[in-house]
Tab-separated table of C-alpha atoms in Angstrom:
chain	number	residue	atom	x	y	z
A	1314	MET	CA	-78.318	29.548	-27.988
A	1315	GLU	CA	-77.971	33.201	-26.532
A	1316	GLU	CA	-81.163	35.164	-27.119
A	1317	LEU	CA	-80.145	38.719	-27.900
A	1318	GLU	CA	-82.050	41.820	-28.762
A	1319	LYS	CA	-81.608	44.293	-31.410
A	1320	CYS	CA	-81.080	47.959	-30.180
A	1321	GLN	CA	-80.397	51.030	-31.487
A	1322	PHE	CA	-78.894	54.181	-29.800
A	1323	GLY	CA	-77.770	57.782	-31.314
A	1324	HIS	CA	-74.145	58.505	-30.381
A	1325	ARG	CA	-73.159	62.390	-31.108
A	1326	ALA	CA	-69.518	63.795	-31.997
A	1327	ARG	CA	-68.105	67.159	-32.289
A	1328	LEU	CA	-66.893	67.440	-35.858
A	1329	ALA	CA	-63.224	69.338	-36.496
A	1330	PRO	CA	-63.054	70.100	-40.166
A	1331	SER	CA	-60.867	72.629	-41.510
A	1332	PRO	CA	-61.915	76.164	-42.849
A	1333	ALA	CA	-62.528	74.308	-46.077
A	1334	GLN	CA	-64.206	71.427	-45.231
A	1335	GLU	CA	-66.478	74.180	-43.413
A	1336	ARG	CA	-67.426	75.709	-46.103
A	1337	LEU	CA	-68.496	72.689	-48.491
A	1338	LEU	CA	-70.418	71.836	-45.161
A	1339	ASP	CA	-71.994	74.927	-44.916
A	1340	ASP	CA	-72.697	75.001	-48.400
A	1341	GLN	CA	-74.253	71.180	-48.667
A	1342	GLY	CA	-76.525	72.992	-45.433
A	1343	HIS	CA	-77.816	75.380	-47.029
A	1344	ALA	CA	-78.673	73.356	-50.283
A	1345	ALA	CA	-80.439	70.913	-48.185
A	1346	ARG	CA	-82.793	73.867	-46.424
A	1347	ALA	CA	-83.693	75.286	-50.029
A	1348	LEU	CA	-84.509	72.438	-51.244
A	1349	TRP	CA	-86.585	71.721	-48.322
A	1350	ASN	CA	-88.410	74.960	-49.152
A	1351	LEU	CA	-88.144	74.437	-53.032
A	1352	LEU	CA	-90.175	70.944	-51.973
A	1353	HIS	CA	-92.636	73.260	-50.130
A	1354	ASN	CA	-93.412	75.166	-52.883
A	1355	TRP	CA	-93.773	72.896	-55.241
A	1356	TRP	CA	-96.473	70.922	-52.795
A	1357	THR	CA	-98.246	73.777	-51.930
A	1358	MET	CA	-98.712	74.941	-56.193
A	1359	LEU	CA	-99.194	71.565	-57.677
A	1360	PRO	CA	-102.840	69.879	-57.819
A	1361	LYS	CA	-103.249	66.578	-55.118
A	1362	HIS	CA	-103.567	64.005	-57.945
A	1363	ARG	CA	-99.572	65.150	-59.010
A	1364	ARG	CA	-98.240	65.186	-55.166
A	1365	THR	CA	-96.561	61.889	-54.979
A	1366	LEU	CA	-92.850	60.760	-54.153
A	1367	ALA	CA	-92.207	59.438	-57.619
A	1368	ALA	CA	-92.499	62.856	-59.168
A	1369	ALA	CA	-91.159	64.957	-56.539
A	1370	ASP	CA	-88.185	62.272	-57.006
A	1371	ALA	CA	-87.820	63.116	-60.788
A	1372	ALA	CA	-88.020	67.271	-60.199
A	1373	ILE	CA	-84.985	67.017	-57.932
A	1374	ARG	CA	-83.360	64.530	-60.471
A	1375	GLN	CA	-83.865	66.661	-63.472
A	1376	ALA	CA	-83.415	70.063	-61.134
A	1377	ARG	CA	-80.040	68.770	-60.019
A	1378	THR	CA	-78.808	67.721	-63.646
A	1379	ASP	CA	-80.268	70.221	-66.114
A	1380	PRO	CA	-78.686	73.577	-66.274
A	1381	GLU	CA	-81.910	74.900	-67.709
A	1382	GLU	CA	-83.556	75.339	-64.348
A	1383	GLY	CA	-81.048	77.590	-62.991
A	1384	LEU	CA	-81.145	75.048	-59.821
A	1385	GLU	CA	-77.264	73.316	-60.626
A	1386	TRP	CA	-76.664	74.502	-57.478
A	1387	LEU	CA	-78.226	71.848	-55.556
A	1388	ALA	CA	-75.750	68.826	-56.975
A	1389	VAL	CA	-73.583	70.814	-54.039
A	1390	LEU	CA	-75.829	68.380	-52.005
A	1391	PRO	CA	-74.832	64.602	-52.267
A	1392	ALA	CA	-77.492	62.710	-54.003
A	1393	GLN	CA	-78.223	60.361	-50.368
A	1394	ALA	CA	-78.799	63.582	-49.015
A	1395	ALA	CA	-81.193	65.147	-51.158
A	1396	GLN	CA	-83.405	61.360	-51.171
A	1397	ALA	CA	-83.297	61.681	-47.034
A	1398	VAL	CA	-84.486	65.191	-47.301
A	1399	LEU	CA	-87.267	64.275	-49.620
A	1400	LYS	CA	-88.430	61.499	-47.815
A	1401	THR	CA	-88.330	63.597	-44.199
A	1402	TYR	CA	-90.398	66.387	-45.926
A	1403	PHE	CA	-93.283	63.498	-46.437
A	1404	GLN	CA	-92.966	61.846	-43.464
A	1405	ALA	CA	-93.657	65.463	-42.080
A	1406	TRP	CA	-96.660	65.882	-43.853
A	1407	ARG	CA	-97.768	61.847	-42.821
A	1408	ASN	CA	-97.183	62.914	-39.119
A	1409	CYS	CA	-99.753	66.118	-39.715
A	1410	TRP	CA	-102.206	63.961	-41.209
A	1411	GLU	CA	-101.820	61.716	-38.293
A	1412	GLY	CA	-102.288	64.501	-36.024
A	1413	ARG	CA	-98.957	64.123	-34.400
A	1414	CYS	CA	-97.864	67.575	-34.901
A	1415	GLY	CA	-98.489	70.660	-37.798
A	1416	PRO	CA	-97.662	71.123	-40.925
A	1417	PRO	CA	-93.696	71.503	-42.327
A	1418	ASN	CA	-93.342	75.470	-42.802
A	1419	PHE	CA	-91.274	77.398	-44.874
A	1420	LYS	CA	-87.389	76.879	-43.297
A	1421	ALA	CA	-86.013	80.837	-42.528
A	1422	ARG	CA	-81.733	80.959	-43.047
A	1423	PHE	CA	-80.796	82.178	-39.989
A	1424	ARG	CA	-84.026	80.237	-37.395
A	1425	THR	CA	-83.163	76.774	-39.307
A	1426	LEU	CA	-80.773	74.520	-37.510
A	1427	MET	CA	-78.527	73.405	-40.357
A	1428	CYS	CA	-78.486	69.496	-41.254
A	1429	VAL	CA	-77.184	67.150	-43.790
A	1430	ASP	CA	-78.374	63.459	-43.841
A	1431	VAL	CA	-75.786	60.463	-44.538
A	1432	PRO	CA	-78.306	57.704	-44.798
A	1433	GLN	CA	-75.598	54.855	-46.178
A	1434	GLY	CA	-73.263	54.015	-43.014
A	1435	ARG	CA	-71.268	52.202	-45.935
A	1436	ASP	CA	-70.153	55.643	-46.756
A	1437	LEU	CA	-68.687	56.934	-43.311
A	1438	GLN	CA	-65.926	54.534	-43.365
A	1439	VAL	CA	-65.113	55.640	-39.655
A	1440	ALA	CA	-62.260	54.903	-38.264
A	1441	ARG	CA	-60.570	55.783	-34.932
A	1442	VAL	CA	-56.761	57.326	-35.635
A	1443	HIS	CA	-56.062	58.390	-31.920
A	1444	ARG	CA	-56.847	57.920	-28.154
A	1445	ARG	CA	-59.144	61.319	-28.644
A	1446	TRP	CA	-59.379	61.375	-32.305
A	1447	GLY	CA	-61.335	59.352	-35.312
A	1448	MET	CA	-61.816	59.697	-38.848
A	1449	VAL	CA	-65.038	59.686	-40.778
A	1450	ASN	CA	-65.673	60.066	-44.644
A	1451	ILE	CA	-68.586	62.523	-45.711
A	1452	PRO	CA	-69.515	62.657	-49.161
A	1453	LYS	CA	-68.579	65.663	-51.403
A	1454	VAL	CA	-65.789	67.241	-48.192
A	1455	GLY	CA	-63.781	64.181	-47.560
A	1456	ARG	CA	-61.781	63.049	-44.251
A	1457	VAL	CA	-63.218	64.774	-41.477
A	1458	ARG	CA	-61.998	64.403	-37.748
A	1459	PHE	CA	-64.195	64.241	-35.276
A	1460	ARG	CA	-63.957	63.769	-30.929
A	1461	TRP	CA	-63.774	60.033	-30.427
A	1462	THR	CA	-65.540	60.018	-27.311
A	1463	LYS	CA	-67.306	56.596	-27.401
A	1464	ASP	CA	-66.178	53.279	-28.920
A	1465	LEU	CA	-68.203	52.517	-32.184
A	1466	PRO	CA	-68.626	49.317	-33.560
A	1467	VAL	CA	-65.656	50.158	-36.606
A	1468	GLY	CA	-63.144	47.654	-38.174
A	1469	LYS	CA	-63.149	44.373	-36.774
A	1470	ARG	CA	-66.064	44.874	-34.366
A	1471	ALA	CA	-68.609	45.824	-37.650
A	1472	ASP	CA	-70.318	42.968	-38.209
A	1473	ALA	CA	-73.725	42.467	-39.152
A	1474	GLY	CA	-75.038	42.737	-36.010
A	1475	ASN	CA	-72.988	46.004	-34.951
A	1476	ARG	CA	-72.300	48.155	-37.248
A	1477	ILE	CA	-73.012	52.539	-38.039
A	1478	THR	CA	-75.875	52.695	-40.101
A	1479	GLY	CA	-75.734	56.160	-41.112
A	1480	ALA	CA	-75.173	59.694	-39.743
A	1481	ARG	CA	-76.704	63.016	-39.313
A	1482	LEU	CA	-74.255	66.392	-39.462
A	1483	VAL	CA	-75.583	69.201	-37.529
A	1484	LYS	CA	-74.207	72.464	-36.725
A	1485	ASN	CA	-75.483	74.858	-34.337
A	1486	ALA	CA	-73.717	78.140	-32.148
A	1487	LEU	CA	-70.250	75.761	-31.136
A	1488	GLY	CA	-69.967	74.419	-34.760
A	1489	TRP	CA	-70.332	71.203	-36.800
A	1490	HIS	CA	-71.437	67.733	-35.397
A	1491	ILE	CA	-72.399	64.173	-36.442
A	1492	ALA	CA	-74.667	62.047	-34.880
A	1493	PHE	CA	-73.954	58.720	-35.566
A	1494	ARG	CA	-77.054	55.799	-35.650
A	1495	VAL	CA	-75.713	52.716	-34.150
A	1496	GLN	CA	-77.047	49.152	-34.077
A	1497	THR	CA	-76.144	46.672	-31.937
A	1498	LEU	CA	-77.222	43.099	-30.913
A	1499	GLU	CA	-77.074	42.669	-26.504
A	1500	PRO	CA	-78.101	40.431	-24.601
A	1501	VAL	CA	-81.564	40.611	-22.978
A	1502	PRO	CA	-81.225	42.196	-19.546
A	1503	ALA	CA	-82.055	40.149	-16.761
A	1504	PRO	CA	-84.931	41.803	-14.469
A	1505	HIS	CA	-83.508	44.639	-12.213
A	1506	CYS	CA	-83.667	43.707	-8.837
A	1507	GLY	CA	-83.227	47.334	-7.587
A	1508	PRO	CA	-85.625	48.798	-5.168
A	1509	HIS	CA	-88.975	51.365	-6.178
A	1510	VAL	CA	-88.620	55.230	-6.549
A	1511	GLY	CA	-90.910	57.410	-7.060
A	1512	ILE	CA	-89.769	60.835	-8.488
A	1513	ASP	CA	-91.346	64.049	-8.617
A	1514	ALA	CA	-90.121	66.910	-11.014
A	1515	GLY	CA	-90.248	70.510	-9.375
A	1516	VAL	CA	-88.336	73.756	-10.228
A	1517	LYS	CA	-86.793	74.049	-6.781
A	1518	ILE	CA	-85.875	70.412	-6.335
A	1519	PRO	CA	-85.287	69.178	-9.652
A	1520	LEU	CA	-85.636	65.493	-8.956
A	1521	ALA	CA	-87.102	64.697	-5.150
A	1522	LEU	CA	-87.157	61.183	-4.854
A	1523	SER	CA	-89.778	59.206	-2.323
A	1524	ASP	CA	-86.566	57.934	-0.649
A	1525	GLY	CA	-84.892	61.291	0.362
A	1526	ASP	CA	-81.788	60.907	-2.142
A	1527	HIS	CA	-82.971	64.292	-3.939
A	1528	GLN	CA	-81.461	64.956	-7.261
A	1529	ASP	CA	-80.249	68.748	-7.420
A	1530	HIS	CA	-78.154	70.853	-10.122
A	1531	GLY	CA	-75.789	72.028	-7.380
A	1532	ARG	CA	-75.692	75.579	-8.197
A	1533	PRO	CA	-76.212	78.536	-6.740
A	1534	ARG	CA	-80.066	80.068	-6.981
A	1535	THR	CA	-80.754	83.892	-7.213
A	1536	SER	CA	-82.220	85.516	-4.098
A	1537	GLY	CA	-85.932	85.206	-3.224
A	1538	GLY	CA	-85.653	81.688	-4.109
A	1539	LYS	CA	-86.047	81.983	-7.768
A	1540	ALA	CA	-84.753	79.874	-10.045
A	1541	ASP	CA	-81.731	81.201	-12.633
A	1542	ARG	CA	-82.142	81.515	-15.894
A	1543	ASP	CA	-78.537	81.460	-16.671
A	1544	LYS	CA	-77.986	78.686	-13.835
A	1545	TRP	CA	-75.466	76.514	-16.304
A	1546	LEU	CA	-73.122	79.669	-16.623
A	1547	THR	CA	-70.568	80.381	-14.543
A	1548	PRO	CA	-70.513	84.362	-12.797
A	1549	ALA	CA	-68.094	85.411	-15.966
A	1550	GLU	CA	-70.179	84.044	-18.645
A	1551	LYS	CA	-73.152	85.471	-17.479
A	1552	ALA	CA	-72.190	89.071	-17.399
A	1553	LYS	CA	-70.507	88.736	-20.808
A	1554	LEU	CA	-73.738	87.215	-21.821
A	1555	VAL	CA	-75.338	91.157	-20.310
A	1556	ARG	CA	-72.870	92.613	-22.396
A	1557	LEU	CA	-73.878	91.082	-25.589
A	1558	GLU	CA	-77.561	91.123	-25.282
A	1559	ARG	CA	-76.961	95.082	-24.549
A	1560	ARG	CA	-74.834	95.567	-27.468
A	1561	ALA	CA	-77.271	93.557	-29.469
A	1562	ALA	CA	-80.015	95.571	-28.727
A	1563	HIS	CA	-78.222	99.071	-29.145
A	1564	ARG	CA	-76.876	97.756	-32.670
A	1565	LYS	CA	-80.585	96.662	-33.670
A	1566	SER	CA	-81.701	100.310	-32.685
A	1567	PHE	CA	-79.846	101.346	-35.757
A	1568	ARG	CA	-81.954	99.099	-38.000
A	1569	LYS	CA	-85.057	100.514	-39.735
A	1570	PRO	CA	-88.249	98.286	-40.339
A	1571	GLY	CA	-87.773	95.823	-43.020
A	1572	GLU	CA	-83.989	96.223	-43.064
A	1573	ARG	CA	-81.517	93.230	-42.884
A	1574	SER	CA	-79.314	92.706	-40.145
A	1575	SER	CA	-75.623	94.168	-40.072
A	1576	ARG	CA	-72.757	91.701	-40.304
A	1577	ARG	CA	-71.951	93.017	-36.738
A	1578	LEU	CA	-75.620	92.352	-35.483
A	1579	GLN	CA	-75.267	89.068	-36.711
A	1580	ARG	CA	-71.946	88.313	-35.304
A	1581	THR	CA	-73.078	89.553	-31.683
A	1582	TYR	CA	-76.122	86.820	-32.016
A	1583	ASP	CA	-73.474	84.541	-32.860
A	1584	GLN	CA	-72.232	85.134	-29.681
A	1585	ILE	CA	-75.196	84.783	-27.750
A	1586	ARG	CA	-75.946	81.769	-29.537
A	1587	ALA	CA	-72.994	80.130	-28.048
A	1588	LEU	CA	-73.285	80.932	-24.433
A	1589	ARG	CA	-76.749	79.641	-24.575
A	1590	ALA	CA	-75.483	76.641	-26.753
A	1591	THR	CA	-72.862	76.512	-23.858
A	1592	ALA	CA	-75.748	76.304	-21.147
A	1593	LYS	CA	-77.765	73.416	-22.781
A	1594	ARG	CA	-75.202	71.260	-23.109
A	1595	ARG	CA	-74.244	71.469	-19.404
A	1596	SER	CA	-77.984	71.019	-19.239
A	1597	LEU	CA	-77.518	67.872	-20.981
A	1598	ASP	CA	-74.973	66.278	-19.506
A	1599	TRP	CA	-76.562	66.482	-16.299
A	1600	GLN	CA	-79.719	65.057	-17.114
A	1601	HIS	CA	-77.836	62.419	-18.678
A	1602	GLN	CA	-75.719	61.516	-15.827
A	1603	THR	CA	-78.442	61.619	-13.509
A	1604	THR	CA	-80.714	59.629	-15.220
A	1605	THR	CA	-77.931	56.991	-16.004
A	1606	ARG	CA	-77.204	56.811	-12.212
A	1607	LEU	CA	-81.297	56.364	-11.502
A	1608	ALA	CA	-81.698	53.674	-13.767
A	1609	ASP	CA	-78.111	51.837	-12.824
A	1610	ARG	CA	-79.469	52.112	-8.997
A	1611	TYR	CA	-83.374	51.492	-9.036
A	1612	GLY	CA	-85.293	48.416	-10.651
A	1613	THR	CA	-89.044	50.504	-10.988
A	1614	ILE	CA	-89.000	54.147	-11.562
A	1615	VAL	CA	-92.677	56.085	-10.966
A	1616	VAL	CA	-93.652	59.466	-12.412
A	1617	GLU	CA	-96.236	61.395	-13.049
A	1618	ASP	CA	-98.312	61.862	-15.974
A	1619	LEU	CA	-98.085	65.542	-16.373
A	1620	ASN	CA	-99.485	67.463	-19.239
A	1621	ILE	CA	-96.546	69.845	-19.341
A	1622	VAL	CA	-98.474	71.753	-22.747
A	1623	GLY	CA	-101.079	72.709	-20.286
A	1624	MET	CA	-98.429	73.702	-17.376
A	1625	VAL	CA	-97.006	76.092	-19.880
A	1626	LYS	CA	-99.846	78.152	-21.379
A	1627	SER	CA	-99.383	81.947	-20.829
A	1628	ALA	CA	-101.549	83.332	-18.207
A	1629	LYS	CA	-101.784	87.145	-20.423
A	1630	GLY	CA	-105.585	85.853	-21.576
A	1631	THR	CA	-107.437	87.990	-23.703
A	1632	VAL	CA	-108.113	91.547	-24.280
A	1633	GLU	CA	-111.372	91.341	-23.151
A	1634	ALA	CA	-110.530	88.967	-20.249
A	1635	PRO	CA	-106.834	89.939	-19.243
A	1636	GLY	CA	-105.037	87.312	-17.031
A	1637	LYS	CA	-103.141	88.124	-13.861
A	1638	ASN	CA	-100.284	87.507	-12.237
A	1639	VAL	CA	-98.502	87.104	-15.895
A	1640	ALA	CA	-94.544	88.095	-15.374
A	1641	GLN	CA	-94.943	85.475	-12.367
A	1642	LYS	CA	-96.598	83.314	-14.604
A	1643	SER	CA	-94.064	83.875	-17.536
A	1644	GLY	CA	-91.095	83.365	-14.914
A	1645	LEU	CA	-92.438	80.166	-13.917
A	1646	ASN	CA	-92.669	78.689	-17.309
A	1647	ARG	CA	-89.232	79.554	-18.684
A	1648	ALA	CA	-88.033	77.460	-15.182
A	1649	ILE	CA	-90.368	74.554	-16.194
A	1650	HIS	CA	-89.061	74.955	-19.766
A	1651	GLN	CA	-85.390	74.833	-18.659
A	1652	GLU	CA	-85.677	71.608	-16.664
A	1653	ALA	CA	-87.028	69.844	-19.505
A	1654	TRP	CA	-88.801	67.328	-17.995
A	1655	GLY	CA	-90.551	65.071	-20.470
A	1656	ARG	CA	-86.430	64.900	-21.744
A	1657	THR	CA	-85.802	63.453	-18.251
A	1658	VAL	CA	-88.586	60.949	-18.563
A	1659	GLN	CA	-87.322	59.900	-22.414
A	1660	MET	CA	-84.123	59.358	-20.880
A	1661	LEU	CA	-85.043	57.494	-17.838
A	1662	THR	CA	-87.799	55.414	-20.415
A	1663	TYR	CA	-84.858	54.174	-22.494
A	1664	LYS	CA	-82.227	53.598	-19.927
A	1665	THR	CA	-84.332	51.996	-17.275
A	1666	ALA	CA	-85.510	49.478	-20.357
A	1667	ARG	CA	-81.690	48.519	-21.263
A	1668	ARG	CA	-80.825	47.751	-17.720
A	1669	GLY	CA	-84.028	44.944	-16.899
A	1670	GLY	CA	-85.884	47.415	-15.027
A	1671	ALA	CA	-89.344	49.730	-16.032
A	1672	LEU	CA	-90.933	53.065	-15.700
A	1673	HIS	CA	-93.987	53.618	-15.141
A	1674	LYS	CA	-96.586	56.294	-14.745
A	1675	VAL	CA	-99.144	57.158	-12.517
A	1676	PRO	CA	-101.892	60.308	-12.317
A	1677	ALA	CA	-100.717	63.813	-11.908
A	1678	ALA	CA	-104.008	65.152	-9.787
A	1679	GLY	CA	-103.665	65.614	-6.192
A	1680	THR	CA	-100.256	64.176	-5.115
A	1681	SER	CA	-98.765	67.533	-4.340
A	1682	ARG	CA	-101.829	68.255	-2.155
A	1683	GLU	CA	-102.182	64.909	-0.392
A	1684	CYS	CA	-100.726	63.940	2.933
A	1685	HIS	CA	-98.562	60.562	2.112
A	1686	SER	CA	-98.600	59.591	5.999
A	1687	CYS	CA	-102.620	59.564	6.513
A	1688	HIS	CA	-103.536	59.847	2.497
A	1689	THR	CA	-105.795	62.972	3.330
A	1690	THR	CA	-106.426	66.064	1.750
A	1691	THR	CA	-106.958	68.938	4.078
A	1692	PRO	CA	-107.240	72.360	2.858
A	1693	GLY	CA	-104.477	74.571	3.959
A	1694	SER	CA	-101.899	71.585	4.582
A	1695	ARG	CA	-99.835	73.246	1.519
A	1696	GLU	CA	-98.551	76.418	3.451
A	1697	ASP	CA	-96.270	77.538	0.702
A	1698	GLN	CA	-94.123	75.929	-1.793
A	1699	ALA	CA	-91.089	74.322	0.242
A	1700	THR	CA	-93.099	72.854	3.290
A	1701	PHE	CA	-95.953	70.909	3.623
A	1702	VAL	CA	-98.152	70.736	7.155
A	1703	CYS	CA	-100.851	67.910	7.529
A	1704	LYS	CA	-103.829	69.504	8.759
A	1705	ASN	CA	-105.865	66.524	10.016
A	1706	PRO	CA	-105.432	66.255	13.675
A	1707	GLU	CA	-104.983	62.500	13.649
A	1708	CYS	CA	-101.463	62.927	11.474
A	1709	GLY	CA	-100.163	66.463	11.557
A	1710	TRP	CA	-97.235	65.437	9.369
A	1711	THR	CA	-94.645	67.650	8.746
A	1712	GLY	CA	-91.750	67.594	6.104
A	1713	ASN	CA	-90.687	68.942	2.703
A	1714	ALA	CA	-93.143	69.098	0.301
A	1715	ASP	CA	-91.812	67.810	-3.087
A	1716	LEU	CA	-90.923	64.314	-0.774
A	1717	ASN	CA	-94.337	64.019	0.461
A	1718	ALA	CA	-95.675	64.348	-2.947
A	1719	ALA	CA	-92.547	61.491	-4.391
A	1720	CYS	CA	-93.973	59.709	-1.361
A	1721	ASN	CA	-97.502	59.728	-3.111
A	1722	ILE	CA	-96.491	58.542	-6.513
A	1723	LEU	CA	-95.359	55.893	-5.399
A	1724	HIS	CA	-98.018	54.690	-3.213
A	1725	ARG	CA	-100.018	55.620	-6.670
A	1726	TYR	CA	-98.280	52.611	-8.311
A	1727	ARG	CA	-98.141	50.319	-5.775
A	1728	THR	CA	-101.840	50.613	-4.854
A	1729	GLY	CA	-102.706	50.106	-8.706
A	1730	HIS	CA	-102.865	53.451	-10.223
A	1731	ALA	CA	-100.182	53.235	-12.894
A	1732	LEU	CA	-101.122	53.756	-15.987
A	1733	VAL	CA	-99.357	51.741	-18.965
A	1734	PRO	CA	-96.022	51.877	-19.308
A	1735	ALA	CA	-94.219	53.987	-21.764
A	1736	ALA	CA	-92.355	52.098	-24.419
A	1737	GLY	CA	-88.321	53.413	-25.266
A	1738	ARG	CA	-87.763	54.887	-28.452
A	1739	ALA	CA	-84.024	53.503	-28.468
A	1740	VAL	CA	-84.470	49.943	-27.703
A	1741	VAL	CA	-86.400	47.424	-30.239
A	1742	ARG	CA	-87.745	44.983	-28.051
A	1743	ARG	CA	-87.471	42.547	-30.256
A	1744	ALA	CA	-85.473	39.449	-29.498
A	1745	ARG	CA	-83.478	37.494	-31.653
A	1746	ARG	CA	-81.793	34.207	-31.346
A	1747	VAL	CA	-78.230	33.721	-33.036
A	1748	LYS	CA	-75.769	31.530	-32.520
A	1749	PRO	CA	-73.461	31.657	-29.393
A	1750	THR	CA	-70.373	32.323	-31.665
A	1751	THR	CA	-71.783	35.931	-32.813
A	1752	ALA	CA	-72.702	37.174	-29.653
A	1753	ARG	CA	-70.259	39.438	-28.449
């Protein structure tokens, strides 16, 4: 009997719909957004004793079928997708009540990411037709091609334990994408025997490792040592972005207060969003490749328990007590947001768990001011952002400040100062025993 565990992960692929199919997808996306807004109005207007899931479901069914309601255009959205919007809206209120986020808001047309859910995997009928292309069935749209970049459990490979459970259609500045929800049964990984490593997240060096193998973007920086805001774009793309931003500012100057944006201005905004989306895709690709390489190499990874929300607070202050160095703090906040430390830790968490390793967090206070050689904190040791010089007469260690912080992070874990390990979201740690014949 082989011990297997149920793993759930997502895979995102780019769709290649025809112009007619793209119009149908846009109609479904706008219908899903409008349904969310209608639910929000319904929720806020009704008394509390009438706000139930059954009442909302009945209202949606009546609006989709009754022509007197004037909402027959909701029928362009599949029934399962409409139910998914309802469940997502109610889940948003549960998250608000439990203190995980704020209340749900109205979804504007141009500031909202369009998405449509396909809750049932059997409706997709995924098939591979080419080495680089696959076909998926989208309800009320038809068969649509998508880029095949990962082997999915389809055809003979699909069974009760290895299958696609659903998908979500998402549109960004680069077009429509499909995010598959995949469930597989994989052998429980053996404990990872790799070495331990401490990681210090920073702006100048994105990931500084305690063994000196720092992970950098490999892209040039601007003068003065400052992080480049558009470092993931080529010089030609940066120049194009500057031209588009100037063009958008020029066209926006002719718009009167309260007047809708012109089509030319919206087209310029779409081109800017496309460049931003390209930069984000390259950043995500670097994060995935780097975290996969670290999870394969190290058995235990130790990071700081950073309060990122508190680190990126504005320094402008109030009218009575204005802040200092507001522009410098604003640039630092943008650089921290661009590095996406929280997403890096999330990737490391589930990737180390799937390989038998573990990720631990240690308190972050004082890791950059303490000397890892003598473990003393002496004022003035951190002379600048890049160099650490220990002022202890008995030590005098000098070296890279990020390397010193990474060594302190690893030392705190080895001395028993680790916090509770973070649980991976993508891996369900519920082992199941199945027959060897069903193992793949």
